[in-house]
PDB file of N, CA and C in Angstrom:
ATOM      1  N   MET U  11      76.539  91.658 105.997  1.00 66.00           N
ATOM      2  CA  MET U  11      77.531  91.470 104.973  1.00 66.00           C
ATOM      3  C   MET U  11      78.550  90.455 105.476  1.00 66.00           C
ATOM      4  N   SER U  12      78.955  89.591 104.601  1.00 76.00           N
ATOM      5  CA  SER U  12      79.902  88.550 104.944  1.00 76.00           C
ATOM      6  C   SER U  12      81.278  89.154 105.264  1.00 76.00           C
ATOM      7  N   PRO U  13      81.974  88.586 106.241  1.00 79.00           N
ATOM      8  CA  PRO U  13      83.318  89.091 106.562  1.00 79.00           C
ATOM      9  C   PRO U  13      84.294  88.972 105.374  1.00 79.00           C
ATOM     10  N   VAL U  14      84.076  87.983 104.534  1.00 85.00           N
ATOM     11  CA  VAL U  14      84.939  87.826 103.364  1.00 85.00           C
ATOM     12  C   VAL U  14      84.756  88.995 102.407  1.00 85.00           C
ATOM     13  N   TYR U  15      83.506  89.414 102.206  1.00 81.00           N
ATOM     14  CA  TYR U  15      83.231  90.571 101.344  1.00 81.00           C
ATOM     15  C   TYR U  15      83.814  91.852 101.932  1.00 81.00           C
ATOM     16  N   LYS U  16      83.707  91.987 103.249  1.00 83.00           N
ATOM     17  CA  LYS U  16      84.271  93.164 103.905  1.00 83.00           C
ATOM     18  C   LYS U  16      85.782  93.213 103.719  1.00 83.00           C
ATOM     19  N   LEU U  17      86.433  92.083 103.902  1.00 87.00           N
ATOM     20  CA  LEU U  17      87.880  92.025 103.735  1.00 87.00           C
ATOM     21  C   LEU U  17      88.280  92.295 102.297  1.00 87.00           C
ATOM     22  N   LEU U  18      87.568  91.715 101.352  1.00 90.00           N
ATOM     23  CA  LEU U  18      87.857  91.931  99.938  1.00 90.00           C
ATOM     24  C   LEU U  18      87.648  93.394  99.558  1.00 90.00           C
ATOM     25  N   LEU U  19      86.578  93.988 100.029  1.00 88.00           N
ATOM     26  CA  LEU U  19      86.303  95.395  99.754  1.00 88.00           C
ATOM     27  C   LEU U  19      87.395  96.286 100.352  1.00 88.00           C
ATOM     28  N   PHE U  20      87.800  95.985 101.586  1.00 89.00           N
ATOM     29  CA  PHE U  20      88.853  96.758 102.222  1.00 89.00           C
ATOM     30  C   PHE U  20      90.161  96.656 101.437  1.00 89.00           C
ATOM     31  N   ILE U  21      90.510  95.466 100.996  1.00 93.00           N
ATOM     32  CA  ILE U  21      91.755  95.273 100.246  1.00 93.00           C
ATOM     33  C   ILE U  21      91.721  96.027  98.923  1.00 93.00           C
ATOM     34  N   ILE U  22      90.595  95.998  98.238  1.00 94.00           N
ATOM     35  CA  ILE U  22      90.486  96.696  96.954  1.00 94.00           C
ATOM     36  C   ILE U  22      90.596  98.210  97.153  1.00 94.00           C
ATOM     37  N   ILE U  23      89.846  98.751  98.095  1.00 92.00           N
ATOM     38  CA  ILE U  23      89.879 100.199  98.326  1.00 92.00           C
ATOM     39  C   ILE U  23      91.251 100.623  98.834  1.00 92.00           C
ATOM     40  N   PHE U  24      91.828  99.857  99.737  1.00 93.00           N
ATOM     41  CA  PHE U  24      93.157 100.168 100.247  1.00 93.00           C
ATOM     42  C   PHE U  24      94.199 100.135  99.127  1.00 93.00           C
ATOM     43  N   GLY U  25      94.098  99.160  98.250  1.00 95.00           N
ATOM     44  CA  GLY U  25      95.035  99.061  97.130  1.00 95.00           C
ATOM     45  C   GLY U  25      94.932 100.232  96.176  1.00 95.00           C
ATOM     46  N   VAL U  26      93.707 100.637  95.865  1.00 95.00           N
ATOM     47  CA  VAL U  26      93.513 101.776  94.954  1.00 95.00           C
ATOM     48  C   VAL U  26      94.053 103.060  95.583  1.00 95.00           C
ATOM     49  N   VAL U  27      93.744 103.290  96.855  1.00 94.00           N
ATOM     50  CA  VAL U  27      94.229 104.489  97.535  1.00 94.00           C
ATOM     51  C   VAL U  27      95.752 104.461  97.649  1.00 94.00           C
ATOM     52  N   LEU U  28      96.312 103.296  97.907  1.00 95.00           N
ATOM     53  CA  LEU U  28      97.765 103.154  98.005  1.00 95.00           C
ATOM     54  C   LEU U  28      98.441 103.455  96.670  1.00 95.00           C
ATOM     55  N   MET U  29      97.900 102.939  95.579  1.00 96.00           N
ATOM     56  CA  MET U  29      98.477 103.206  94.257  1.00 96.00           C
ATOM     57  C   MET U  29      98.372 104.691  93.905  1.00 96.00           C
ATOM     58  N   MET U  30      97.233 105.298  94.193  1.00 95.00           N
ATOM     59  CA  MET U  30      97.068 106.730  93.904  1.00 95.00           C
ATOM     60  C   MET U  30      98.011 107.569  94.759  1.00 95.00           C
ATOM     61  N   GLY U  31      98.164 107.209  96.012  1.00 94.00           N
ATOM     62  CA  GLY U  31      99.066 107.938  96.903  1.00 94.00           C
ATOM     63  C   GLY U  31     100.511 107.805  96.478  1.00 94.00           C
ATOM     64  N   TYR U  32     100.903 106.612  96.066  1.00 96.00           N
ATOM     65  CA  TYR U  32     102.280 106.401  95.645  1.00 96.00           C
ATOM     66  C   TYR U  32     102.593 107.155  94.361  1.00 96.00           C
ATOM     67  N   SER U  33     101.660 107.137  93.408  1.00 96.00           N
ATOM     68  CA  SER U  33     101.919 107.848  92.156  1.00 96.00           C
ATOM     69  C   SER U  33     101.938 109.364  92.375  1.00 96.00           C
ATOM     70  N   SER U  34     101.057 109.878  93.228  1.00 95.00           N
ATOM     71  CA  SER U  34     101.093 111.315  93.512  1.00 95.00           C
ATOM     72  C   SER U  34     102.352 111.677  94.287  1.00 95.00           C
ATOM     73  N   PHE U  35     102.796 110.805  95.193  1.00 95.00           N
ATOM     74  CA  PHE U  35     104.030 111.058  95.918  1.00 95.00           C
ATOM     75  C   PHE U  35     105.224 111.099  94.970  1.00 95.00           C
ATOM     76  N   ARG U  36     105.315 110.153  94.058  1.00 96.00           N
ATOM     77  CA  ARG U  36     106.450 110.139  93.120  1.00 96.00           C
ATOM     78  C   ARG U  36     106.473 111.396  92.272  1.00 96.00           C
ATOM     79  N   TYR U  37     105.318 111.809  91.748  1.00 96.00           N
ATOM     80  CA  TYR U  37     105.250 112.996  90.896  1.00 96.00           C
ATOM     81  C   TYR U  37     105.605 114.258  91.677  1.00 96.00           C
ATOM     82  N   LEU U  38     104.972 114.442  92.834  1.00 95.00           N
ATOM     83  CA  LEU U  38     105.207 115.662  93.598  1.00 95.00           C
ATOM     84  C   LEU U  38     106.581 115.677  94.246  1.00 95.00           C
ATOM     85  N   ASN U  39     107.135 114.524  94.594  1.00 95.00           N
ATOM     86  CA  ASN U  39     108.481 114.477  95.142  1.00 95.00           C
ATOM     87  C   ASN U  39     109.496 114.878  94.078  1.00 95.00           C
ATOM     88  N   GLN U  40     109.252 114.481  92.836  1.00 96.00           N
ATOM     89  CA  GLN U  40     110.118 114.898  91.741  1.00 96.00           C
ATOM     90  C   GLN U  40     110.037 116.419  91.567  1.00 96.00           C
ATOM     91  N   LYS U  41     108.843 116.970  91.653  1.00 95.00           N
ATOM     92  CA  LYS U  41     108.668 118.418  91.547  1.00 95.00           C
ATOM     93  C   LYS U  41     109.364 119.142  92.708  1.00 95.00           C
ATOM     94  N   ILE U  42     109.302 118.579  93.903  1.00 95.00           N
ATOM     95  CA  ILE U  42     109.964 119.176  95.060  1.00 95.00           C
ATOM     96  C   ILE U  42     111.470 119.174  94.855  1.00 95.00           C
ATOM     97  N   ASN U  43     112.011 118.063  94.361  1.00 95.00           N
ATOM     98  CA  ASN U  43     113.450 117.984  94.130  1.00 95.00           C
ATOM     99  C   ASN U  43     113.914 118.941  93.035  1.00 95.00           C
ATOM    100  N   GLU U  44     113.059 119.232  92.067  1.00 95.00           N
ATOM    101  CA  GLU U  44     113.417 120.125  90.976  1.00 95.00           C
ATOM    102  C   GLU U  44     113.089 121.586  91.276  1.00 95.00           C
ATOM    103  N   SER U  45     112.559 121.874  92.436  1.00 93.00           N
ATOM    104  CA  SER U  45     112.179 123.246  92.785  1.00 93.00           C
ATOM    105  C   SER U  45     113.405 124.146  92.829  1.00 93.00           C
ATOM    106  N   GLU U  46     113.243 125.352  92.287  1.00 94.00           N
ATOM    107  CA  GLU U  46     114.344 126.306  92.267  1.00 94.00           C
ATOM    108  C   GLU U  46     114.152 127.434  93.264  1.00 94.00           C
ATOM    109  N   THR U  47     112.917 127.671  93.671  1.00 94.00           N
ATOM    110  CA  THR U  47     112.666 128.741  94.637  1.00 94.00           C
ATOM    111  C   THR U  47     111.998 128.153  95.876  1.00 94.00           C
ATOM    112  N   GLY U  48     112.030 128.927  96.919  1.00 93.00           N
ATOM    113  CA  GLY U  48     111.386 128.500  98.162  1.00 93.00           C
ATOM    114  C   GLY U  48     109.875 128.415  98.044  1.00 93.00           C
ATOM    115  N   TRP U  49     109.297 129.287  97.208  1.00 96.00           N
ATOM    116  CA  TRP U  49     107.844 129.264  97.023  1.00 96.00           C
ATOM    117  C   TRP U  49     107.401 127.986  96.325  1.00 96.00           C
ATOM    118  N   GLU U  50     108.186 127.551  95.333  1.00 94.00           N
ATOM    119  CA  GLU U  50     107.850 126.284  94.665  1.00 94.00           C
ATOM    120  C   GLU U  50     107.951 125.128  95.647  1.00 94.00           C
ATOM    121  N   LEU U  51     108.998 125.126  96.433  1.00 94.00           N
ATOM    122  CA  LEU U  51     109.202 124.067  97.424  1.00 94.00           C
ATOM    123  C   LEU U  51     108.054 124.029  98.424  1.00 94.00           C
ATOM    124  N   ALA U  52     107.675 125.176  98.941  1.00 95.00           N
ATOM    125  CA  ALA U  52     106.579 125.244  99.911  1.00 95.00           C
ATOM    126  C   ALA U  52     105.253 124.853  99.267  1.00 95.00           C
ATOM    127  N   GLY U  53     105.020 125.300  98.040  1.00 95.00           N
ATOM    128  CA  GLY U  53     103.765 124.991  97.353  1.00 95.00           C
ATOM    129  C   GLY U  53     103.613 123.508  97.058  1.00 95.00           C
ATOM    130  N   TYR U  54     104.660 122.909  96.510  1.00 96.00           N
ATOM    131  CA  TYR U  54     104.585 121.483  96.205  1.00 96.00           C
ATOM    132  C   TYR U  54     104.527 120.633  97.471  1.00 96.00           C
ATOM    133  N   SER U  55     105.212 121.060  98.524  1.00 95.00           N
ATOM    134  CA  SER U  55     105.144 120.322  99.793  1.00 95.00           C
ATOM    135  C   SER U  55     103.745 120.377 100.385  1.00 95.00           C
ATOM    136  N   LEU U  56     103.144 121.562 100.356  1.00 97.00           N
ATOM    137  CA  LEU U  56     101.776 121.710 100.854  1.00 97.00           C
ATOM    138  C   LEU U  56     100.791 120.915 100.004  1.00 97.00           C
ATOM    139  N   LEU U  57     100.995 120.948  98.695  1.00 96.00           N
ATOM    140  CA  LEU U  57     100.129 120.181  97.796  1.00 96.00           C
ATOM    141  C   LEU U  57     100.251 118.679  98.066  1.00 96.00           C
ATOM    142  N   LEU U  58     101.472 118.213  98.302  1.00 95.00           N
ATOM    143  CA  LEU U  58     101.675 116.795  98.622  1.00 95.00           C
ATOM    144  C   LEU U  58     100.959 116.422  99.908  1.00 95.00           C
ATOM    145  N   LEU U  59     101.055 117.266 100.907  1.00 96.00           N
ATOM    146  CA  LEU U  59     100.377 117.013 102.172  1.00 96.00           C
ATOM    147  C   LEU U  59      98.862 116.984 101.981  1.00 96.00           C
ATOM    148  N   LEU U  60      98.329 117.955 101.252  1.00 97.00           N
ATOM    149  CA  LEU U  60      96.881 118.020 101.043  1.00 97.00           C
ATOM    150  C   LEU U  60      96.365 116.848 100.217  1.00 97.00           C
ATOM    151  N   VAL U  61      97.121 116.432  99.205  1.00 96.00           N
ATOM    152  CA  VAL U  61      96.702 115.297  98.383  1.00 96.00           C
ATOM    153  C   VAL U  61      96.657 114.023  99.219  1.00 96.00           C
ATOM    154  N   ASN U  62      97.661 113.808 100.048  1.00 94.00           N
ATOM    155  CA  ASN U  62      97.686 112.589 100.855  1.00 94.00           C
ATOM    156  C   ASN U  62      96.596 112.585 101.927  1.00 94.00           C
ATOM    157  N   VAL U  63      96.327 113.728 102.529  1.00 96.00           N
ATOM    158  CA  VAL U  63      95.231 113.817 103.504  1.00 96.00           C
ATOM    159  C   VAL U  63      93.890 113.601 102.801  1.00 96.00           C
ATOM    160  N   GLY U  64      93.748 114.190 101.613  1.00 95.00           N
ATOM    161  CA  GLY U  64      92.521 113.996 100.842  1.00 95.00           C
ATOM    162  C   GLY U  64      92.304 112.547 100.452  1.00 95.00           C
ATOM    163  N   LEU U  65      93.380 111.874 100.067  1.00 95.00           N
ATOM    164  CA  LEU U  65      93.255 110.458  99.731  1.00 95.00           C
ATOM    165  C   LEU U  65      92.881 109.622 100.949  1.00 95.00           C
ATOM    166  N   LEU U  66      93.469 109.935 102.085  1.00 93.00           N
ATOM    167  CA  LEU U  66      93.137 109.201 103.312  1.00 93.00           C
ATOM    168  C   LEU U  66      91.674 109.385 103.680  1.00 93.00           C
ATOM    169  N   LEU U  67      91.230 110.631 103.721  1.00 95.00           N
ATOM    170  CA  LEU U  67      89.843 110.900 104.098  1.00 95.00           C
ATOM    171  C   LEU U  67      88.873 110.407 103.034  1.00 95.00           C
ATOM    172  N   GLY U  68      89.235 110.559 101.767  1.00 94.00           N
ATOM    173  CA  GLY U  68      88.384 110.066 100.685  1.00 94.00           C
ATOM    174  C   GLY U  68      88.264 108.552 100.706  1.00 94.00           C
ATOM    175  N   GLY U  69      89.373 107.874 100.969  1.00 92.00           N
ATOM    176  CA  GLY U  69      89.336 106.416 101.068  1.00 92.00           C
ATOM    177  C   GLY U  69      88.475 105.942 102.217  1.00 92.00           C
ATOM    178  N   LEU U  70      88.585 106.615 103.360  1.00 92.00           N
ATOM    179  CA  LEU U  70      87.734 106.259 104.499  1.00 92.00           C
ATOM    180  C   LEU U  70      86.267 106.509 104.189  1.00 92.00           C
ATOM    181  N   PHE U  71      85.975 107.624 103.523  1.00 94.00           N
ATOM    182  CA  PHE U  71      84.602 107.952 103.156  1.00 94.00           C
ATOM    183  C   PHE U  71      84.024 106.889 102.217  1.00 94.00           C
ATOM    184  N   VAL U  72      84.792 106.513 101.203  1.00 91.00           N
ATOM    185  CA  VAL U  72      84.328 105.496 100.254  1.00 91.00           C
ATOM    186  C   VAL U  72      84.132 104.161 100.962  1.00 91.00           C
ATOM    187  N   LEU U  73      85.031 103.815 101.850  1.00 89.00           N
ATOM    188  CA  LEU U  73      84.911 102.557 102.584  1.00 89.00           C
ATOM    189  C   LEU U  73      83.662 102.545 103.456  1.00 89.00           C
ATOM    190  N   ILE U  74      83.407 103.621 104.161  1.00 89.00           N
ATOM    191  CA  ILE U  74      82.225 103.696 105.026  1.00 89.00           C
ATOM    192  C   ILE U  74      80.940 103.657 104.198  1.00 89.00           C
ATOM    193  N   LYS U  75      80.900 104.433 103.107  1.00 90.00           N
ATOM    194  CA  LYS U  75      79.703 104.455 102.263  1.00 90.00           C
ATOM    195  C   LYS U  75      79.465 103.106 101.589  1.00 90.00           C
ATOM    196  N   SER U  76      80.519 102.443 101.141  1.00 86.00           N
ATOM    197  CA  SER U  76      80.328 101.148 100.483  1.00 86.00           C
ATOM    198  C   SER U  76      79.904 100.086 101.494  1.00 86.00           C
ATOM    199  N   TYR U  77      80.437 100.132 102.724  1.00 84.00           N
ATOM    200  CA  TYR U  77      79.959  99.203 103.771  1.00 84.00           C
ATOM    201  C   TYR U  77      78.463  99.415 104.021  1.00 84.00           C
ATOM    202  N   GLY U  78      78.078 100.682 104.115  1.00 83.00           N
ATOM    203  CA  GLY U  78      76.670 100.992 104.360  1.00 83.00           C
ATOM    204  C   GLY U  78      75.787 100.544 103.210  1.00 83.00           C
ATOM    205  N   PHE U  79      76.254 100.740 101.979  1.00 81.00           N
ATOM    206  CA  PHE U  79      75.489 100.327 100.815  1.00 81.00           C
ATOM    207  C   PHE U  79      75.326  98.809 100.759  1.00 81.00           C
ATOM    208  N   LEU U  80      76.417  98.097 101.011  1.00 78.00           N
ATOM    209  CA  LEU U  80      76.347  96.644 100.953  1.00 78.00           C
ATOM    210  C   LEU U  80      75.561  96.071 102.134  1.00 78.00           C
ATOM    211  N   ALA U  81      75.579  96.731 103.275  1.00 78.00           N
ATOM    212  CA  ALA U  81      74.806  96.255 104.422  1.00 78.00           C
ATOM    213  C   ALA U  81      73.323  96.443 104.180  1.00 78.00           C
ATOM    214  N   ASP U  82      72.948  97.525 103.493  1.00 75.00           N
ATOM    215  CA  ASP U  82      71.533  97.768 103.172  1.00 75.00           C
ATOM    216  C   ASP U  82      71.040  96.861 102.057  1.00 75.00           C
ATOM    217  N   ALA U  83      71.945  96.358 101.229  1.00 67.00           N
ATOM    218  CA  ALA U  83      71.557  95.533 100.087  1.00 67.00           C
ATOM    219  C   ALA U  83      71.113  94.134 100.515  1.00 67.00           C
ATOM    220  N   GLU U  84      71.456  93.729 101.724  1.00 61.00           N
ATOM    221  CA  GLU U  84      71.104  92.377 102.159  1.00 61.00           C
ATOM    222  C   GLU U  84      69.661  92.227 102.486  1.00 61.00           C
TER     223      GLU U  84
END
């Protein structure tokens, strides 16, 4: 696979994961700020952590699988 394609693929996947992470952060941060009980605060904080870890691992998984797919396509 050409290095240009690898770079372009990385930028696209990174951009999508970044946009999804930022939008989930804004939504869940608003929920955290509006929390009235400790359980809501803990729940939304844990959810924010899990969503961001999931996006990181999911983005890496998609990047690895797409590299493998494009390398086999040659």
